[in-house]
PDB file of C-alpha atoms in Angstrom:
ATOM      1  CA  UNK F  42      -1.938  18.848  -3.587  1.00 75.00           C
ATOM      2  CA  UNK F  43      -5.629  19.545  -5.025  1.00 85.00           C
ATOM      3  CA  UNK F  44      -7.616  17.207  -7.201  1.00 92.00           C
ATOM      4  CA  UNK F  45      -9.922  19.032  -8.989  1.00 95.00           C
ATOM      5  CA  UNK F  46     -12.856  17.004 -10.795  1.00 97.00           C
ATOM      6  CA  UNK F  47     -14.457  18.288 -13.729  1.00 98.00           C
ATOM      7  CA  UNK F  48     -17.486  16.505 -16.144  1.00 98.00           C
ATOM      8  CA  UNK F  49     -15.847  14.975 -19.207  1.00 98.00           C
ATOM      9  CA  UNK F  50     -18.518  16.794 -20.998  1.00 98.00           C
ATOM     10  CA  UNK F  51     -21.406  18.821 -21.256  1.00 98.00           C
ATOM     11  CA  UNK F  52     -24.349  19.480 -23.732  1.00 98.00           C
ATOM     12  CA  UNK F  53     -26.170  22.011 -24.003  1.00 98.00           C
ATOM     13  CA  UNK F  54     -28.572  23.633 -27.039  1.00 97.00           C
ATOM     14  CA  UNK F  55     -27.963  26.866 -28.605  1.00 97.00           C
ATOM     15  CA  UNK F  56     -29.566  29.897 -26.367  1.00 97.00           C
ATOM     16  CA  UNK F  57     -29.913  27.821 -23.211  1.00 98.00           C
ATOM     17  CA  UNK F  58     -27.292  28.263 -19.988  1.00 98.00           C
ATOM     18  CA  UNK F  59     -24.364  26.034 -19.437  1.00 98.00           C
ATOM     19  CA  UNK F  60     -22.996  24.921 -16.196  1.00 98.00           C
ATOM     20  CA  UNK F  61     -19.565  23.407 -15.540  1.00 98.00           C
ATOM     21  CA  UNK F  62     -18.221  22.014 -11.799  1.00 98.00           C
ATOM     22  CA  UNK F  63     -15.157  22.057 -10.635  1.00 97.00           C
ATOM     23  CA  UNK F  64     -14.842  20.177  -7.301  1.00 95.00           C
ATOM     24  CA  UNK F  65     -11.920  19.329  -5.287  1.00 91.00           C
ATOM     25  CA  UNK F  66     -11.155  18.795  -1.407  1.00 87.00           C
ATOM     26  CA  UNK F  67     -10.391  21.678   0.310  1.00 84.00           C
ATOM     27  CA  UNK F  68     -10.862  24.012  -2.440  1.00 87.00           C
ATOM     28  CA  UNK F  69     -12.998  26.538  -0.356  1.00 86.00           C
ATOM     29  CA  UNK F  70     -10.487  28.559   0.790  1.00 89.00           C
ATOM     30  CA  UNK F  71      -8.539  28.558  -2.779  1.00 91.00           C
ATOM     31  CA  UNK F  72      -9.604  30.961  -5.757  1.00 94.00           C
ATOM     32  CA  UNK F  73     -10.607  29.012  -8.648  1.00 97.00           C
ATOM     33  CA  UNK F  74      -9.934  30.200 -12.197  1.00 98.00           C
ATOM     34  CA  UNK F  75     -11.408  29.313 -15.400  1.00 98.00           C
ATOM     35  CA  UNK F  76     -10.139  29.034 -19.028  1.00 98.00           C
ATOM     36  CA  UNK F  77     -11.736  28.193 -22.525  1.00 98.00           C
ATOM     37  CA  UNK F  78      -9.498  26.595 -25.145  1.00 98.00           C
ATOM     38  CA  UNK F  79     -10.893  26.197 -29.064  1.00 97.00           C
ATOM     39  CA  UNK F  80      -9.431  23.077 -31.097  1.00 95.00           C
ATOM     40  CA  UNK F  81      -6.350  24.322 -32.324  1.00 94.00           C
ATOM     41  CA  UNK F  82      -5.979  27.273 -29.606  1.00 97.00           C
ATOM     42  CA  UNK F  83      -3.951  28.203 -26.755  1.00 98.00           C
ATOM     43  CA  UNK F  84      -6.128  28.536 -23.672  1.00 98.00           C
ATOM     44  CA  UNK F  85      -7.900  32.094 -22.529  1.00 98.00           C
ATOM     45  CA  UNK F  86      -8.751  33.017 -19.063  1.00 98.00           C
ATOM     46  CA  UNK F  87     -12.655  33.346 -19.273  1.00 98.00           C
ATOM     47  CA  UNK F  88     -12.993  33.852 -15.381  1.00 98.00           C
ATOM     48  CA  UNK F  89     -10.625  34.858 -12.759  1.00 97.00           C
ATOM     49  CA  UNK F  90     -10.375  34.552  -8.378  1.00 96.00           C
ATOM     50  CA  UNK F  91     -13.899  32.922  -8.579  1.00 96.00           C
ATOM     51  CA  UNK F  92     -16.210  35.419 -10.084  1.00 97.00           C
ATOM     52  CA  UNK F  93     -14.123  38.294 -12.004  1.00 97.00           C
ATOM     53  CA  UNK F  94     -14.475  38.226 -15.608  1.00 98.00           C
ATOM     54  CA  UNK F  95     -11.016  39.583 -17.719  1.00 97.00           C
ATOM     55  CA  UNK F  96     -11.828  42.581 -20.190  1.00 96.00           C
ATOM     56  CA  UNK F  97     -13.385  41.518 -23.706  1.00 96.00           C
ATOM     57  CA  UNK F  98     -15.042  38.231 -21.870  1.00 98.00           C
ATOM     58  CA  UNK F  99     -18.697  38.513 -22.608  1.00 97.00           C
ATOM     59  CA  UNK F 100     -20.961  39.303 -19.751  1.00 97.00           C
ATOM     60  CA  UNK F 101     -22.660  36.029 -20.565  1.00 98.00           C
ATOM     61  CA  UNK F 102     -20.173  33.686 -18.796  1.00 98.00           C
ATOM     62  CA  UNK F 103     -20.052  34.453 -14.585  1.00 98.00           C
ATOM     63  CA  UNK F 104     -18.222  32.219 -12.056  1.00 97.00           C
ATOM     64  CA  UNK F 105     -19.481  31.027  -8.494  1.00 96.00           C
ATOM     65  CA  UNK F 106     -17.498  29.221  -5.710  1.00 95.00           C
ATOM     66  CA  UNK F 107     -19.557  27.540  -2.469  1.00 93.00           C
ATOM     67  CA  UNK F 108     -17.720  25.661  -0.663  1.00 91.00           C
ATOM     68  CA  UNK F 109     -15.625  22.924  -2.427  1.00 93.00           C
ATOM     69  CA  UNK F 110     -17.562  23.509  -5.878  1.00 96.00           C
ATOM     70  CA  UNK F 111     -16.594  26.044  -8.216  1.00 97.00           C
ATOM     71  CA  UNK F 112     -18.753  26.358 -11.017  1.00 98.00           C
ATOM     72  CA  UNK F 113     -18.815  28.261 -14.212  1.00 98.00           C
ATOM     73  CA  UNK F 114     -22.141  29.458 -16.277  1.00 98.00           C
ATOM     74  CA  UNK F 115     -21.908  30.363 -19.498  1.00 98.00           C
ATOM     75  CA  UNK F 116     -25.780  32.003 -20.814  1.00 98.00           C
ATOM     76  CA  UNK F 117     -27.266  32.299 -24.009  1.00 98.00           C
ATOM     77  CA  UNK F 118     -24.780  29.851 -25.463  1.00 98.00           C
ATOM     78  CA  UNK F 119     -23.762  30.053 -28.480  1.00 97.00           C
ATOM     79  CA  UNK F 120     -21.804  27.821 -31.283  1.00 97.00           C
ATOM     80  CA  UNK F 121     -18.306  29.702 -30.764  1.00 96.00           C
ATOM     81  CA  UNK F 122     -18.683  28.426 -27.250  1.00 97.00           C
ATOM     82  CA  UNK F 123     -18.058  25.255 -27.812  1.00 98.00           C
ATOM     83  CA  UNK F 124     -14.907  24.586 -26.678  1.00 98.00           C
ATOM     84  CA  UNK F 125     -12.889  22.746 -23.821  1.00 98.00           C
ATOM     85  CA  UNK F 126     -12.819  24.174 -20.324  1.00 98.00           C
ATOM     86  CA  UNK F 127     -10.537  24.097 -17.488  1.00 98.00           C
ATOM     87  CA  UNK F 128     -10.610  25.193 -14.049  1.00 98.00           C
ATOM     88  CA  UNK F 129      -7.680  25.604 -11.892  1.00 98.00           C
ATOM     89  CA  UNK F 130      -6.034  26.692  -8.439  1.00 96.00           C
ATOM     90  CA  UNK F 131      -3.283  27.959  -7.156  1.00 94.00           C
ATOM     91  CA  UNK F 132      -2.229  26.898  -3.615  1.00 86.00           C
ATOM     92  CA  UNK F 133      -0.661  24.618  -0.668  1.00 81.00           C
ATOM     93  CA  UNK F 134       2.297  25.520  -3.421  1.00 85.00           C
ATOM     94  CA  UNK F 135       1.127  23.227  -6.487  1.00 89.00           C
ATOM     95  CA  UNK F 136      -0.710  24.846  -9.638  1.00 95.00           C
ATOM     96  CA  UNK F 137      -3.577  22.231 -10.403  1.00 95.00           C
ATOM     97  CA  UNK F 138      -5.710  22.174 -13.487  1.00 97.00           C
ATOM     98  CA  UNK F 139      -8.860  20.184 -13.536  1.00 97.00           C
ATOM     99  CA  UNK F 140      -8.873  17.511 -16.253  1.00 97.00           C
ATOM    100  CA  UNK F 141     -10.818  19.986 -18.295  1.00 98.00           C
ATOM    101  CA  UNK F 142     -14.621  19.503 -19.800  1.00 98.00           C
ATOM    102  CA  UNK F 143     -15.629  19.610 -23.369  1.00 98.00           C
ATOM    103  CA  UNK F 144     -18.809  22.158 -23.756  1.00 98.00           C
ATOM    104  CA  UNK F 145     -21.023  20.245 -26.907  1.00 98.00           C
ATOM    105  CA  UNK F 146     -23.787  23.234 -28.328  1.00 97.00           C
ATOM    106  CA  UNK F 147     -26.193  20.534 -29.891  1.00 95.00           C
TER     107      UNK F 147
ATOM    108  CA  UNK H  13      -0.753  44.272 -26.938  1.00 95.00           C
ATOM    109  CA  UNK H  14       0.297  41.619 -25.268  1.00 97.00           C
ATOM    110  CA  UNK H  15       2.775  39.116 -27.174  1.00 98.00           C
ATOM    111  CA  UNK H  16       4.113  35.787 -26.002  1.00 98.00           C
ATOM    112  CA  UNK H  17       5.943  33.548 -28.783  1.00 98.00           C
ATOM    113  CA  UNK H  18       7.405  30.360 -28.189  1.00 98.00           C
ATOM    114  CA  UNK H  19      10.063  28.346 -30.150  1.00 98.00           C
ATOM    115  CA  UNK H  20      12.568  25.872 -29.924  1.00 98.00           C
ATOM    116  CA  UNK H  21      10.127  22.760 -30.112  1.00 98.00           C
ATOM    117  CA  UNK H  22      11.707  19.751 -32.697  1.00 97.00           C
ATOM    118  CA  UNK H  23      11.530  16.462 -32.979  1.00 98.00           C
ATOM    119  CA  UNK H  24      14.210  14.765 -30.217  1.00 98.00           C
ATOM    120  CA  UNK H  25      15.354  11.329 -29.221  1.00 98.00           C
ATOM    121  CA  UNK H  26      14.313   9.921 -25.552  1.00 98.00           C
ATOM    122  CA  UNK H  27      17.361  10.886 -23.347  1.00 97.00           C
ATOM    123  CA  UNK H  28      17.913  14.382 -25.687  1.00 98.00           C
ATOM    124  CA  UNK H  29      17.860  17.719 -24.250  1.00 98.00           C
ATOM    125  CA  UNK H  30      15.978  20.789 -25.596  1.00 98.00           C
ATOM    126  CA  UNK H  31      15.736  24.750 -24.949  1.00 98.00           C
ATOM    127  CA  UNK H  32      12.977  25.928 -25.491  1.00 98.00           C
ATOM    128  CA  UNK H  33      12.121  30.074 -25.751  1.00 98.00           C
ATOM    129  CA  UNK H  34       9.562  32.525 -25.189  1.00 98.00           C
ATOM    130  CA  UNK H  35      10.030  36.040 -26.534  1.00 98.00           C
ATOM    131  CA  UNK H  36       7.819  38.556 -24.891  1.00 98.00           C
ATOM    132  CA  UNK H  37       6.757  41.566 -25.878  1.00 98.00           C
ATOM    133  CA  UNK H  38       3.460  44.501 -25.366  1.00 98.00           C
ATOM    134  CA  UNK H  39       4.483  44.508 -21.097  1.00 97.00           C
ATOM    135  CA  UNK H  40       6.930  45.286 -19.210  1.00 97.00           C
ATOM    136  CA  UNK H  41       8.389  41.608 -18.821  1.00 96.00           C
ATOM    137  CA  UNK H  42      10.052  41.831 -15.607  1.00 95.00           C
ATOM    138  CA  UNK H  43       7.502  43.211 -13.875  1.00 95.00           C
ATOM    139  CA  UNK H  44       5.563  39.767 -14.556  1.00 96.00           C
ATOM    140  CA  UNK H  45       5.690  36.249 -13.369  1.00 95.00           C
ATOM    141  CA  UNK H  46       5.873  33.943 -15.870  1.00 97.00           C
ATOM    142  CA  UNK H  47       4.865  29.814 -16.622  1.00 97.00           C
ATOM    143  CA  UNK H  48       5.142  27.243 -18.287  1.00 98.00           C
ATOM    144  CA  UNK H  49       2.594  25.001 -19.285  1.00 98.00           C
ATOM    145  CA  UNK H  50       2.269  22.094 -21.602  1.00 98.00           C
ATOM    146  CA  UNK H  51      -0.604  19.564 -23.365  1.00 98.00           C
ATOM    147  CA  UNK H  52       0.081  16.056 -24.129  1.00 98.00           C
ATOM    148  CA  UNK H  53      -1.437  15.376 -27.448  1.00 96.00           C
ATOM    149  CA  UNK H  54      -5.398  15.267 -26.915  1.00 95.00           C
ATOM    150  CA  UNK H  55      -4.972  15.458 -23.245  1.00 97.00           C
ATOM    151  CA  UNK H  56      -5.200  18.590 -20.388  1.00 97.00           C
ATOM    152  CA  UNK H  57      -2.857  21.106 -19.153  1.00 98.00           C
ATOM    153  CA  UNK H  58      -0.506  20.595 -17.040  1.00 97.00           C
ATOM    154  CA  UNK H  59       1.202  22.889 -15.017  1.00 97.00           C
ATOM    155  CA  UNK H  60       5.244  22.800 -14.891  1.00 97.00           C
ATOM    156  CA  UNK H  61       6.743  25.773 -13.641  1.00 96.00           C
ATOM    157  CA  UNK H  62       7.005  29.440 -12.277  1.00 96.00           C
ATOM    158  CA  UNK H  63       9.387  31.667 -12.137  1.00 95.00           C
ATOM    159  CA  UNK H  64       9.520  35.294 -10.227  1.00 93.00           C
ATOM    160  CA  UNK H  65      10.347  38.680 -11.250  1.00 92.00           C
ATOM    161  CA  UNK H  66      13.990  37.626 -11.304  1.00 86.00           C
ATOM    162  CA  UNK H  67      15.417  34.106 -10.853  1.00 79.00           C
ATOM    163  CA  UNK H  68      15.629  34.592  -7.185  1.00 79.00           C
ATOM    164  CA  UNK H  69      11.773  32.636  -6.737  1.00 91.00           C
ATOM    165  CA  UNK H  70      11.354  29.258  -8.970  1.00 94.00           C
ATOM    166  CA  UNK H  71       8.736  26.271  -8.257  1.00 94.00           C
ATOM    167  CA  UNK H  72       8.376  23.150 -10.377  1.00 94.00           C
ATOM    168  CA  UNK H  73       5.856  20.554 -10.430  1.00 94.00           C
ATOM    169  CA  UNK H  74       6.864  17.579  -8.476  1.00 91.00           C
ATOM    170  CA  UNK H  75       6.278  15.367 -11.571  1.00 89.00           C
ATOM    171  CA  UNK H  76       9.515  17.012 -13.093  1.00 90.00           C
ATOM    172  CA  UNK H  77      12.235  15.259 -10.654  1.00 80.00           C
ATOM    173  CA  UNK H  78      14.511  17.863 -11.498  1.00 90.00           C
ATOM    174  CA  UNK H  79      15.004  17.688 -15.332  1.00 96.00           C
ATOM    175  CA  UNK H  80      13.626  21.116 -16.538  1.00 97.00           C
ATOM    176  CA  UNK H  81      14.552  24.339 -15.762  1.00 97.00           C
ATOM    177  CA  UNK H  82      12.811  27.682 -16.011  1.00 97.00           C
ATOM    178  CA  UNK H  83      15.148  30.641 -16.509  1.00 97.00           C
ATOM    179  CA  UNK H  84      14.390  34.190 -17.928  1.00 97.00           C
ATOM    180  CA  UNK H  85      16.733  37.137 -19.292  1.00 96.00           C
ATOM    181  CA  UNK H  86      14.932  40.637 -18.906  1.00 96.00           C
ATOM    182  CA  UNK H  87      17.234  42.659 -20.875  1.00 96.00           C
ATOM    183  CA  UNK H  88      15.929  40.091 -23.562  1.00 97.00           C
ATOM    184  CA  UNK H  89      12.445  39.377 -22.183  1.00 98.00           C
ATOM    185  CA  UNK H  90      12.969  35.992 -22.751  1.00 98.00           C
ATOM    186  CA  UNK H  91      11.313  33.461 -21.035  1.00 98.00           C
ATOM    187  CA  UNK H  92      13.414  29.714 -21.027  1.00 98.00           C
ATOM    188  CA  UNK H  93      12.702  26.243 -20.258  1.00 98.00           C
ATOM    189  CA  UNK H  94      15.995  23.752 -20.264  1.00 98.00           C
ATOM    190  CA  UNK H  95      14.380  20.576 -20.825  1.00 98.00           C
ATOM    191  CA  UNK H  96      16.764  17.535 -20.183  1.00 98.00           C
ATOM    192  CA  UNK H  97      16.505  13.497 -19.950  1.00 97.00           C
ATOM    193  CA  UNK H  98      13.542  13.721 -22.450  1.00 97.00           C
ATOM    194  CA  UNK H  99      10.848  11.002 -22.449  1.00 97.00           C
ATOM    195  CA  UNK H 100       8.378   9.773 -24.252  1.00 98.00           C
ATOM    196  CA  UNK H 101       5.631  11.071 -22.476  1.00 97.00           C
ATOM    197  CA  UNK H 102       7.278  14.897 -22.507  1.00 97.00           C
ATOM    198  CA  UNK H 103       5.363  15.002 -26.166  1.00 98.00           C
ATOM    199  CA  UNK H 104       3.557  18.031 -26.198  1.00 98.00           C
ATOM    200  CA  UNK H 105       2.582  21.470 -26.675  1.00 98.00           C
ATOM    201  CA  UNK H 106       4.656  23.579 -24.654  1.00 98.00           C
ATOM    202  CA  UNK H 107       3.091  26.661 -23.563  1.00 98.00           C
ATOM    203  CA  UNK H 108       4.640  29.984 -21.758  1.00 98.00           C
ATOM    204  CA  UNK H 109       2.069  32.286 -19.650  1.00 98.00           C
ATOM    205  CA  UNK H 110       2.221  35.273 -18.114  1.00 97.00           C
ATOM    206  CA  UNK H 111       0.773  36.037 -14.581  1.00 96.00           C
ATOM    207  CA  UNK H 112      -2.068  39.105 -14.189  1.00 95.00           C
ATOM    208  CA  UNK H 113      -0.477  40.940 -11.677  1.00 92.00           C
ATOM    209  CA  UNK H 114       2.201  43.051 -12.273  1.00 90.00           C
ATOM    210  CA  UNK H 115       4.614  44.090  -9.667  1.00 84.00           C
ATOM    211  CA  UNK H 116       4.093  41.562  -6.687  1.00 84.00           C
ATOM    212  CA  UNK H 117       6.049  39.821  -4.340  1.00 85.00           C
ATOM    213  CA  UNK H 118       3.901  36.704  -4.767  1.00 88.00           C
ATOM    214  CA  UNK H 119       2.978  34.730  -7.709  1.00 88.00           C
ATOM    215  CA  UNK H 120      -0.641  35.056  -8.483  1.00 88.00           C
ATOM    216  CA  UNK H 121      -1.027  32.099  -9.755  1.00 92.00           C
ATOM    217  CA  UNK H 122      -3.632  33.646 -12.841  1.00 95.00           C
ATOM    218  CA  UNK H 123      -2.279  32.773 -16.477  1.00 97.00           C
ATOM    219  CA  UNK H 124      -3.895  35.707 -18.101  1.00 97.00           C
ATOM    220  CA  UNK H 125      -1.978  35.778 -21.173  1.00 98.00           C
ATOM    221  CA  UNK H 126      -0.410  32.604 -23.276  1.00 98.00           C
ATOM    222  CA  UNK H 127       1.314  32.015 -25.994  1.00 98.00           C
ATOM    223  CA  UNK H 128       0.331  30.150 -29.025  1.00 98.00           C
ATOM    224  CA  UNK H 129       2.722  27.183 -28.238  1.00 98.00           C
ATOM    225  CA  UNK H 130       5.138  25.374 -29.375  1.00 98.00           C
ATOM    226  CA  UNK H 131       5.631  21.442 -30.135  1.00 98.00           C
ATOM    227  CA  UNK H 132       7.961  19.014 -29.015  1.00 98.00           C
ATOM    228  CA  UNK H 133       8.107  15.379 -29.972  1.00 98.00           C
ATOM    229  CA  UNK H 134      10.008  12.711 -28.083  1.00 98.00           C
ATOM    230  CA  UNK H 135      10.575   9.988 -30.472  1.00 97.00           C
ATOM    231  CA  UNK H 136      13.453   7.643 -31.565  1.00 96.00           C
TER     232      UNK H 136
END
């Protein structure tokens, strides 16, 4: 089954753009999917099959996949963004969930 | 709107067994495939089963060996996980999730809506 790799964390200031990678072997032909989970939350799906965004996500987060690197890009960040983040596949008939990455607005 | 709501989590001794439930409500349940996923204290998600439309199409992850099972009633659109031979390391948050797409053949393998999760603690 997939591996997927994700930063422990990244840090980014308030108003500038975030970018998180997800990388795993073989992922290119899988669609990648992205959730954000507050402390104290269940997750919510932020980005869906690689680049759609689920209604009431802001326009500021978008979702790219090349190759065996999915990333996710989160704009004009803001304090509630800071949060953990997860990617994950479905496929070769394993769910996988990337050890997650905590987002730090400085 | 869309309603999952999970119970059934205690406080059980290594070796106990546990039930755990997820009432569903907002969407027409059978028309979904539905998860479950759980979170070790302070640690990531992890994945543990699916389960189709009806019972007829179930996958677990391979880390299970068999002790959990994911069963659902959709005259009571209940979602179940039978949890048996607890451990230890089965502490956690215990969450149920619906797939997006409603009315396929195929899971989708998208958890667009979870519930708010529920805890169980494996301690003796």
């Amino acid at each position: 089954s997939y591996v997927l790799t994700q930063p422990p964390s990244v840090s980014v200031a308030p108003g500038q753009t975030a970018r998180i990678t997800c990388g795993g072997n073989n992922i290119g032909s899988e669609s990648v999917h992205w959730y954000q989970q507050r402390p104290g939350q269940a997750p919510v799906l932020v980005i869906y099959e690689d680049i759609d965004r689920p209604s009431g996500i802001p326009e500021r987060f978008s979702g790219s996949h090349s190759g065996n690197t999915a990333t996710l890009t989160i704009s004009r960040v803001e304090s509630g963004d800071e949060a953990d983040y997860y990617c994950q596949v479905w496929g070769g008939g394993h769910v996988v969930f990337g050890g997650g990455t905590k987002l730090i607005v400085l | 709107q869309v309603q999952l709501v999970e119970s059934g989590g205690t406080l059980v001794k290594p070796g106990g067994s546990l039930r755990l439930s997820c009432a569903a409500s907002g969407f027409t349940f059978s028309d979904y495939y539905m998860s479950w996923i759980r979170q070790s204290p302070g640690k990531g998600l992890e994945w543990l089963a699916y389960i189709g439309r009806s019972d007829s199409a179930v996958l677990y992850a391979d880390s299970l060996k068999g002790r959990f099972t994911i069963s659902r009633d959709n005259s009571k659109n209940t979602l179940f996980l039978q949890m048996n031979s607890l451990r230890v390391e089965d502490t956690a948050t215990y969450y149920c999730a619906r797939d997006k797409y409603q009315g396929v053949i195929a899971f989708g393998g998208v958890h667009s809506h979870w519930g708010q999760g529920t805890l169980v603690t494996v301690s003796s």
